PDB file of C-alpha atoms in Angstrom:
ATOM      1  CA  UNK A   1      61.000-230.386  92.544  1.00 95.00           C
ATOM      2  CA  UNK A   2      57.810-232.362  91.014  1.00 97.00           C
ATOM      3  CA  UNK A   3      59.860-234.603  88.682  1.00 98.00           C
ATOM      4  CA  UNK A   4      58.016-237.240  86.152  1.00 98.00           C
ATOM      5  CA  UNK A   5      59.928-240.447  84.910  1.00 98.00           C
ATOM      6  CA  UNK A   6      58.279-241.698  82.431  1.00 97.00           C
ATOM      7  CA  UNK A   7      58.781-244.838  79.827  1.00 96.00           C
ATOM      8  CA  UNK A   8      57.303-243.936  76.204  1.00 94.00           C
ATOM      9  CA  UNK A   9      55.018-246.639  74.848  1.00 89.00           C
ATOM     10  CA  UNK A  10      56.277-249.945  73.813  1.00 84.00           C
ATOM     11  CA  UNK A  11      53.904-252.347  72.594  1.00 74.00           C
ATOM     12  CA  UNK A  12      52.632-250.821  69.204  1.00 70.00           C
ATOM     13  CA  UNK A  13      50.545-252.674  67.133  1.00 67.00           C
ATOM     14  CA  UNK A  14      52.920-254.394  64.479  1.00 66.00           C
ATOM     15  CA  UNK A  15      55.874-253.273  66.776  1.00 66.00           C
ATOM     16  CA  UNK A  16      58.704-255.425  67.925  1.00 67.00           C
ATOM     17  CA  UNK A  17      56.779-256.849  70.590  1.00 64.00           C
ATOM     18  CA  UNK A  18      53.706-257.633  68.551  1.00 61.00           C
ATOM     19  CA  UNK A  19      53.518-261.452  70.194  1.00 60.00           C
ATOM     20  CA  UNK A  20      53.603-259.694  73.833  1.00 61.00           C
ATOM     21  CA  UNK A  21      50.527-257.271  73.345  1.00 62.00           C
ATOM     22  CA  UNK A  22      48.918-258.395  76.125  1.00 63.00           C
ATOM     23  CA  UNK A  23      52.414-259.023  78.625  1.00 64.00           C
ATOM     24  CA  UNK A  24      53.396-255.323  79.624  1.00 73.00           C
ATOM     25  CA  UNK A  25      56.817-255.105  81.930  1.00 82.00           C
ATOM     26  CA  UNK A  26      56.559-252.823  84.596  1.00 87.00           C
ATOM     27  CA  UNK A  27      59.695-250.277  84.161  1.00 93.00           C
ATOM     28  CA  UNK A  28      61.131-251.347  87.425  1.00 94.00           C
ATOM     29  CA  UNK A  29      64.221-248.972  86.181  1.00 95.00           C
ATOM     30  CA  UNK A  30      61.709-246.034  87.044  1.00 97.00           C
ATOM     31  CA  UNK A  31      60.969-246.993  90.147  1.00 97.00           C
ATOM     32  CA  UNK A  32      64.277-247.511  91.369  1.00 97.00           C
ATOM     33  CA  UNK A  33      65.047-244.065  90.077  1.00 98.00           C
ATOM     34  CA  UNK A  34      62.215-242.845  92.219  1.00 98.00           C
ATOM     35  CA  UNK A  35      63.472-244.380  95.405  1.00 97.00           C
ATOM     36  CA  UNK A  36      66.369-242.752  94.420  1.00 97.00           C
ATOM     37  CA  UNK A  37      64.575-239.251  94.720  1.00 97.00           C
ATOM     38  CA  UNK A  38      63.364-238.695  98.124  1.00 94.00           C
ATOM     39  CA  UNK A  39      62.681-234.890  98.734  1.00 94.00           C
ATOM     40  CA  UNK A  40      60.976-234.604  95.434  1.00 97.00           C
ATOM     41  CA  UNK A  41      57.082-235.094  94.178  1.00 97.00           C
ATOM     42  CA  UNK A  42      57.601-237.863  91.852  1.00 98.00           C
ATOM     43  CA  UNK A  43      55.497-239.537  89.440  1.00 97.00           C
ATOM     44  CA  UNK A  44      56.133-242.159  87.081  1.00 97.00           C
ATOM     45  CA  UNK A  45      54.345-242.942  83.734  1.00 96.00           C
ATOM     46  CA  UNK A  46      54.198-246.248  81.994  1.00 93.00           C
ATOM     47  CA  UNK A  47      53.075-245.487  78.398  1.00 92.00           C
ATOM     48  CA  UNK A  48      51.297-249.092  77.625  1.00 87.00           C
ATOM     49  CA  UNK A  49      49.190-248.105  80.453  1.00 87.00           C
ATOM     50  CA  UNK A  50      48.936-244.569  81.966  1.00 90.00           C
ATOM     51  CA  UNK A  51      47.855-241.614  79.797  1.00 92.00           C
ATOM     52  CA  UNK A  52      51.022-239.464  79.286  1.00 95.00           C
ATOM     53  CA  UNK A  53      50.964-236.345  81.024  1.00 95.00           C
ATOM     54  CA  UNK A  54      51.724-233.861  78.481  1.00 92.00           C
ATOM     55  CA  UNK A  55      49.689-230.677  79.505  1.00 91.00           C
ATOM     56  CA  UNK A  56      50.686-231.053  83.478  1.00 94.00           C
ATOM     57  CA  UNK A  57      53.294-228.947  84.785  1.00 95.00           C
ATOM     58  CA  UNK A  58      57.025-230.966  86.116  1.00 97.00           C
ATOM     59  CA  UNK A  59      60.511-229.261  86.821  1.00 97.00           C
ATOM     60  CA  UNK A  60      62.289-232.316  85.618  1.00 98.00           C
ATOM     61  CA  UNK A  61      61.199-234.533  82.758  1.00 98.00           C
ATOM     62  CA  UNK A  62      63.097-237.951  82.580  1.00 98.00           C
ATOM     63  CA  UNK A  63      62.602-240.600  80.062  1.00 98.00           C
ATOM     64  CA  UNK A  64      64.116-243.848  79.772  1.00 97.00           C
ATOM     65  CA  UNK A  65      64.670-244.424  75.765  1.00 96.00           C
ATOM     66  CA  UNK A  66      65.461-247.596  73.905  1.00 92.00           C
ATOM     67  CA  UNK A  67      66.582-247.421  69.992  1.00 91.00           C
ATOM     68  CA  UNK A  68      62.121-248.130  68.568  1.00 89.00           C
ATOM     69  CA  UNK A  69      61.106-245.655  71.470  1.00 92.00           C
ATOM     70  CA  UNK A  70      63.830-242.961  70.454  1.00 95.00           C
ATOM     71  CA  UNK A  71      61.198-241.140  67.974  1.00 94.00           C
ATOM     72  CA  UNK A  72      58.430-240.716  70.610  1.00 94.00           C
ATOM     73  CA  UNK A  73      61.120-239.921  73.273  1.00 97.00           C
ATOM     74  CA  UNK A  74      61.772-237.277  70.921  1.00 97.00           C
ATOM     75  CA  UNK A  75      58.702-236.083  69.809  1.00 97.00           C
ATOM     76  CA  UNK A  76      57.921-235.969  73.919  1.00 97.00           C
ATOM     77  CA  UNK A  77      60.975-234.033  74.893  1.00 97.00           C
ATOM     78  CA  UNK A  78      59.645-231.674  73.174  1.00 97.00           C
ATOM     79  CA  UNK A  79      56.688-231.688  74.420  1.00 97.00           C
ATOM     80  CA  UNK A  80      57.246-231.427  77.792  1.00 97.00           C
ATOM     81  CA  UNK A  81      60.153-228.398  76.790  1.00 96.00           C
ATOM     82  CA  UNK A  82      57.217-226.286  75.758  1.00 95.00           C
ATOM     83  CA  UNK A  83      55.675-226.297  79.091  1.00 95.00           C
ATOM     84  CA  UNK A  84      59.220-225.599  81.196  1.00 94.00           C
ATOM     85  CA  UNK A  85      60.001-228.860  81.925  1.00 96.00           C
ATOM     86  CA  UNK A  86      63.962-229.568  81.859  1.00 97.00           C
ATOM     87  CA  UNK A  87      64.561-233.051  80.011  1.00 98.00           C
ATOM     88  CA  UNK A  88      66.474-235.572  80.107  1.00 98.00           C
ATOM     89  CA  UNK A  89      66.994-238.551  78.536  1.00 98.00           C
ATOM     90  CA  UNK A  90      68.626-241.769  79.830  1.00 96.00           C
ATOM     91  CA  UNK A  91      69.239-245.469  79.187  1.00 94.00           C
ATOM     92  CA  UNK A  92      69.894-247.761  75.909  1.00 94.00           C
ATOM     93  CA  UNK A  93      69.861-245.321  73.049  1.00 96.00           C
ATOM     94  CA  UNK A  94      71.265-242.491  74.809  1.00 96.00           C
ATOM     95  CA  UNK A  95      74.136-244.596  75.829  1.00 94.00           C
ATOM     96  CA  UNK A  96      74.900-245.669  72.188  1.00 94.00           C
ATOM     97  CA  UNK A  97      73.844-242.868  70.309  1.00 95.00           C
ATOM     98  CA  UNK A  98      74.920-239.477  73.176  1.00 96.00           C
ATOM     99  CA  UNK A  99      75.416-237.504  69.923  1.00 97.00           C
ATOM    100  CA  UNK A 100      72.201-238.126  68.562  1.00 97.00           C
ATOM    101  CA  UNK A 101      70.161-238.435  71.666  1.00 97.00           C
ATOM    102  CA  UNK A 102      71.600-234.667  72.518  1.00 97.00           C
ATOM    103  CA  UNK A 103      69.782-232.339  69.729  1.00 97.00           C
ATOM    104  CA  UNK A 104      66.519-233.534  70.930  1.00 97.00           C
ATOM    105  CA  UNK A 105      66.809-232.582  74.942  1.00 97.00           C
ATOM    106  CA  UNK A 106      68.971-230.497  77.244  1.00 96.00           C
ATOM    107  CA  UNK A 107      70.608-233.657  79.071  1.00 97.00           C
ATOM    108  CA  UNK A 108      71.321-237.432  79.016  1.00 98.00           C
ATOM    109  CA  UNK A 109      72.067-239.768  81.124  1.00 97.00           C
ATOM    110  CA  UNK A 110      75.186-242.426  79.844  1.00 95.00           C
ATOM    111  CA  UNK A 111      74.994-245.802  81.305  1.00 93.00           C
ATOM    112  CA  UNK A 112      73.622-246.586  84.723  1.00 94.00           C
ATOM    113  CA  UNK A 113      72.139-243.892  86.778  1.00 95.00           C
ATOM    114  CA  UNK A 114      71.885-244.970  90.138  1.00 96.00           C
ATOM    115  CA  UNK A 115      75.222-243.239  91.284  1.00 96.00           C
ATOM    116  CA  UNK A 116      74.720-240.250  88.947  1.00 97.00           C
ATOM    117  CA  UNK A 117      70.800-239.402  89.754  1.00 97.00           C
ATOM    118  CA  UNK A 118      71.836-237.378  92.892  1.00 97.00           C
ATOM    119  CA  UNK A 119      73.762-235.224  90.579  1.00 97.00           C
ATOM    120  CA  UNK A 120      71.528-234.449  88.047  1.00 97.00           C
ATOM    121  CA  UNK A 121      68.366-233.474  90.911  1.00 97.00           C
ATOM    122  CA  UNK A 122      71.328-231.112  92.628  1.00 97.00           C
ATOM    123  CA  UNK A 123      72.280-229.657  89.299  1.00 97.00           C
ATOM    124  CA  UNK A 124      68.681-229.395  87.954  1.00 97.00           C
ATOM    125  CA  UNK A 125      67.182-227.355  91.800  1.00 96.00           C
ATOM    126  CA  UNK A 126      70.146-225.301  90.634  1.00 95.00           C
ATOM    127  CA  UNK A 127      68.852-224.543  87.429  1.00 93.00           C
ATOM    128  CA  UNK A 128      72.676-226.408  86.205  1.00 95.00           C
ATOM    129  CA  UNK A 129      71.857-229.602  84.277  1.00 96.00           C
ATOM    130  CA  UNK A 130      74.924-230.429  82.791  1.00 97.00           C
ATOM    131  CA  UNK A 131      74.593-231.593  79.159  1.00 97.00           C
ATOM    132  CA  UNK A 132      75.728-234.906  79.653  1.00 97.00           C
ATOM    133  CA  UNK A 133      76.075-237.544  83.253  1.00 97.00           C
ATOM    134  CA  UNK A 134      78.057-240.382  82.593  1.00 94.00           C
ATOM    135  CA  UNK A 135      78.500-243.274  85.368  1.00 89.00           C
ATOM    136  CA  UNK A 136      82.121-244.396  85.356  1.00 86.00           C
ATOM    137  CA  UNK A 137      81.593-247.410  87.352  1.00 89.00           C
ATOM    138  CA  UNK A 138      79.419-249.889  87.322  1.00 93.00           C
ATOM    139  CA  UNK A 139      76.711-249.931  90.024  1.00 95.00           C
ATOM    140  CA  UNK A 140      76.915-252.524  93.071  1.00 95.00           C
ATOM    141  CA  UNK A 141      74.050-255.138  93.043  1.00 94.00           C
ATOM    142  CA  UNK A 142      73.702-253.963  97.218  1.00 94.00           C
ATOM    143  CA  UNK A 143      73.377-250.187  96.277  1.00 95.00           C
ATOM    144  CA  UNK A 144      70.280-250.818  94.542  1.00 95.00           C
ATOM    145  CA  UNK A 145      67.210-250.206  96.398  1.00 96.00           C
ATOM    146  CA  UNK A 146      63.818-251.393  96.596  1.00 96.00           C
ATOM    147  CA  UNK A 147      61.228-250.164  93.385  1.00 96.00           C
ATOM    148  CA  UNK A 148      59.073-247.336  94.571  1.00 96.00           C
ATOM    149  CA  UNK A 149      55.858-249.981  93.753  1.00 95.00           C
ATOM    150  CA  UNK A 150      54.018-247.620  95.197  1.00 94.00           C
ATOM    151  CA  UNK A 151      54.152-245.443  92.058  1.00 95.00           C
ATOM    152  CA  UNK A 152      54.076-248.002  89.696  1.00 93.00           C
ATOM    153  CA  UNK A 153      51.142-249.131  87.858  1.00 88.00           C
ATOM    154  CA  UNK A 154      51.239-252.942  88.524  1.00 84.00           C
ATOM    155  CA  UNK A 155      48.778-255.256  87.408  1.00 83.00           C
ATOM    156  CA  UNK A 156      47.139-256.998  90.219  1.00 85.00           C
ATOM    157  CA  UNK A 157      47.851-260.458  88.552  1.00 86.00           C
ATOM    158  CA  UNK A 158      51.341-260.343  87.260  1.00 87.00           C
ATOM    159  CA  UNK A 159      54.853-257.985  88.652  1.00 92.00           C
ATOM    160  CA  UNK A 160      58.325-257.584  87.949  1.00 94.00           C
ATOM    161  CA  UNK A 161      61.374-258.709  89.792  1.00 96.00           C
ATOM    162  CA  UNK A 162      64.941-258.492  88.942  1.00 97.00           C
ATOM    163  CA  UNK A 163      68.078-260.718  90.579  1.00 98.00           C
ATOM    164  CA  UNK A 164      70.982-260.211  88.604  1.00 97.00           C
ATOM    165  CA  UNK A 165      72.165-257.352  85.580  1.00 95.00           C
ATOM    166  CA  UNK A 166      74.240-258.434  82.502  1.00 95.00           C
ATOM    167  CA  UNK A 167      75.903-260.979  81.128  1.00 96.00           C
ATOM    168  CA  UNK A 168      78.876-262.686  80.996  1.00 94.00           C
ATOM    169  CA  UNK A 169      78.396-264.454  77.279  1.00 94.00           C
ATOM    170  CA  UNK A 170      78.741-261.737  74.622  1.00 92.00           C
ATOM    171  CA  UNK A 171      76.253-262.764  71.908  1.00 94.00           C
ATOM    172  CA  UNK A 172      76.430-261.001  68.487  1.00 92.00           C
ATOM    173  CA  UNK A 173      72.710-260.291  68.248  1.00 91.00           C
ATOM    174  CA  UNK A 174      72.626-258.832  71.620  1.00 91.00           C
ATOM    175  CA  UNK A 175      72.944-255.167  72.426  1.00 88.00           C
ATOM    176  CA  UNK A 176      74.311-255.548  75.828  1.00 90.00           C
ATOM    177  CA  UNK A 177      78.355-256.046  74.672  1.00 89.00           C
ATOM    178  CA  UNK A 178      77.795-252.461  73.430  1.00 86.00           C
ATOM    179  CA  UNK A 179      76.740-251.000  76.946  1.00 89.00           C
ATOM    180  CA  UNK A 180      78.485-250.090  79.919  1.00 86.00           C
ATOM    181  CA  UNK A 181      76.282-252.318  82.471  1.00 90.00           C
ATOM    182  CA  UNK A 182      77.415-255.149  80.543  1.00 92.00           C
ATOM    183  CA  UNK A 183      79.368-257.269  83.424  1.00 93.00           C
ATOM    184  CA  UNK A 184      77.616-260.057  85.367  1.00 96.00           C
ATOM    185  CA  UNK A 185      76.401-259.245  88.694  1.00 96.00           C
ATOM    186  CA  UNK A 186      73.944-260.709  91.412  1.00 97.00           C
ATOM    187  CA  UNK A 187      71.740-258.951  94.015  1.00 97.00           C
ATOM    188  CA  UNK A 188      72.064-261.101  97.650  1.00 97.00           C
ATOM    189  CA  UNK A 189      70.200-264.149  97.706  1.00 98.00           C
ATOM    190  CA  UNK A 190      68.071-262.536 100.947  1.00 97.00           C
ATOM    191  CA  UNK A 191      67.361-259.025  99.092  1.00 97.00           C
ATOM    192  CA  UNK A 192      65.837-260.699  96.445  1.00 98.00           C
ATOM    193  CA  UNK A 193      63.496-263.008  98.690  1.00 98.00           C
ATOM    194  CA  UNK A 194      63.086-260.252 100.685  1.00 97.00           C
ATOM    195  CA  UNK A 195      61.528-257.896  98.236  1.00 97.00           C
ATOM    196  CA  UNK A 196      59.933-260.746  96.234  1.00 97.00           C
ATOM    197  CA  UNK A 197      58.065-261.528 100.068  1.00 96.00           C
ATOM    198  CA  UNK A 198      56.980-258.299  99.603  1.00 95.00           C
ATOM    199  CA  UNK A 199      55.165-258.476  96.168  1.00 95.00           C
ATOM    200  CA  UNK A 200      51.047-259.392  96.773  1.00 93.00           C
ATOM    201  CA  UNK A 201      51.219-260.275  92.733  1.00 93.00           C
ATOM    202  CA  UNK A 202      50.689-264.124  92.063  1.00 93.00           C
ATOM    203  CA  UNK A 203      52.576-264.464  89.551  1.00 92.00           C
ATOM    204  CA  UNK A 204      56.367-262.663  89.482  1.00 94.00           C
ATOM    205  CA  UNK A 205      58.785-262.707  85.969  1.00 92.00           C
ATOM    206  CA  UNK A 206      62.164-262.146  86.549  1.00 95.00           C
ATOM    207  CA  UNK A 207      63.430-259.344  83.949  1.00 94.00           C
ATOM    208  CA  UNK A 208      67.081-260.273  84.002  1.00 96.00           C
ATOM    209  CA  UNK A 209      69.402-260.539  81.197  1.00 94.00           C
ATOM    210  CA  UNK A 210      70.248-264.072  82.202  1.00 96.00           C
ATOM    211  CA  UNK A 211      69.188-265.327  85.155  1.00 96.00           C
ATOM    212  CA  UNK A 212      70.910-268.673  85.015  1.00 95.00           C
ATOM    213  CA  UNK A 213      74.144-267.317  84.086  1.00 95.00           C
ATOM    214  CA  UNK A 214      76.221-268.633  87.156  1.00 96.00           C
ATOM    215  CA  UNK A 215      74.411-272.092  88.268  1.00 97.00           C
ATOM    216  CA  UNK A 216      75.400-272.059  91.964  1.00 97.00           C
ATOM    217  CA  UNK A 217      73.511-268.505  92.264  1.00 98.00           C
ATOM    218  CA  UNK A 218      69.762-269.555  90.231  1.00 97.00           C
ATOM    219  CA  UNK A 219      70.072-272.556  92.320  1.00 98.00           C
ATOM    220  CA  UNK A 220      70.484-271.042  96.019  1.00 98.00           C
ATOM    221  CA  UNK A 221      68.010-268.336  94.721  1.00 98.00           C
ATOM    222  CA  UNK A 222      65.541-270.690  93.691  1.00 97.00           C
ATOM    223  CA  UNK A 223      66.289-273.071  97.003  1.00 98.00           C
ATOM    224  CA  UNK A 224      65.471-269.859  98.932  1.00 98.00           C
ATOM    225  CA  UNK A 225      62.341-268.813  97.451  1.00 95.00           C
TER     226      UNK A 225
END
């Protein structure tokens, strides 16, 4: 299948990130999904920085959507409908709003996708999609594979890198207490220097949700790199 993943544009002017115009995170997310696709022609789309696709052909359509990128993820799914494309939505909003998230496209994704993804690519060569995947357990830090940074549009001065997922605290202002992936977990000290040996960028931010959650891990991690 020729599959596009693509992350809707974040930084609008006057958005929520109007004091990071100029500091655009690579959708590392996308690129794991993409190493997560081998078989397939896959390409993914960062909307701060690659022109979206709309008039190009793709079997499978899949768009990570947060609540302030839930309009254009919208507006896109349909989009990309016109031409034949089969949609599907995954990650925050979908996961807290499934009801909503479902009159726009023909499938979500609930939660993380890593152990679902092989599911929806069988279903969707099958012409199957199922309306809605949902990952009933929460993905090991050692099943996640290496970005596809080949298909990523990475700035030559600055890349992403991420160590750990969740949180153990459960902060009132924070979205993550309402999400599946919430628990605390840490990738292997060694996969993380490995893959961060890998990176040609200069300078490297670490996307976690807290990083220095568990002490004795930032500080081996840190010893290590």
């Amino acid at each position: 299948m020729k599959i596009l993943l693509l992350k809707p544009k974040w930084f609008v002017r006057g958005g929520v990130y109007r004091y990071l115009e100029n500091v655009k995170f690579t959708p590392l997310h996308l690129g794991i999904i993409a190493a997560l696709s081998d078989g397939h022609e896959v390409k993914v789309v960062d909307g701060d920085w690659d022109e979206i696709p709309v008039n190009e052909q793709f079997d499978l359509v899949g768009i990570t959507t947060t609540t302030f990128t839930s309009q254009q993820a919208y507006q896109l799914a349909a989009q990309f409908k016109q031409t034949g494309a089969r949609v599907i939505l995954g990650g925050v909003h979908p996961s807290i709003l499934p009801d909503e998230c479902l009159q726009y496209t023909d499938s979500i994704v609930t939660g993380e996708a890593e152990y679902v993804w092989p599911d929806v690519l069988r279903d969707a060569e099958r012409n199957q999609l199922q309306r809605i995947y949902k990952s009933t357990r929460l993905v090991n830090p050692q099943d996640i594979p290496f970005p596809r940074r080949d298909l990523l549009n990475e700035q030559p001065w600055f890349a992403c890198l991420q160590a750990t997922r969740g949180c153990p605290n459960s902060c009132r202002y924070c979205y993550l207490p309402n999400v599946s992936w919430h628990a605390y977990r840490e990738r292997p000290v060694e996969t993380v220097y490995s893959e961060l040996s890998a990176i040609k960028q200069p300078i490297v931010f670490f996307v976690d949700d807290n990083l220095f959650a568990r002490r004795e891990y930032a500080l081996a991690l840190f010893q290590r790199i």
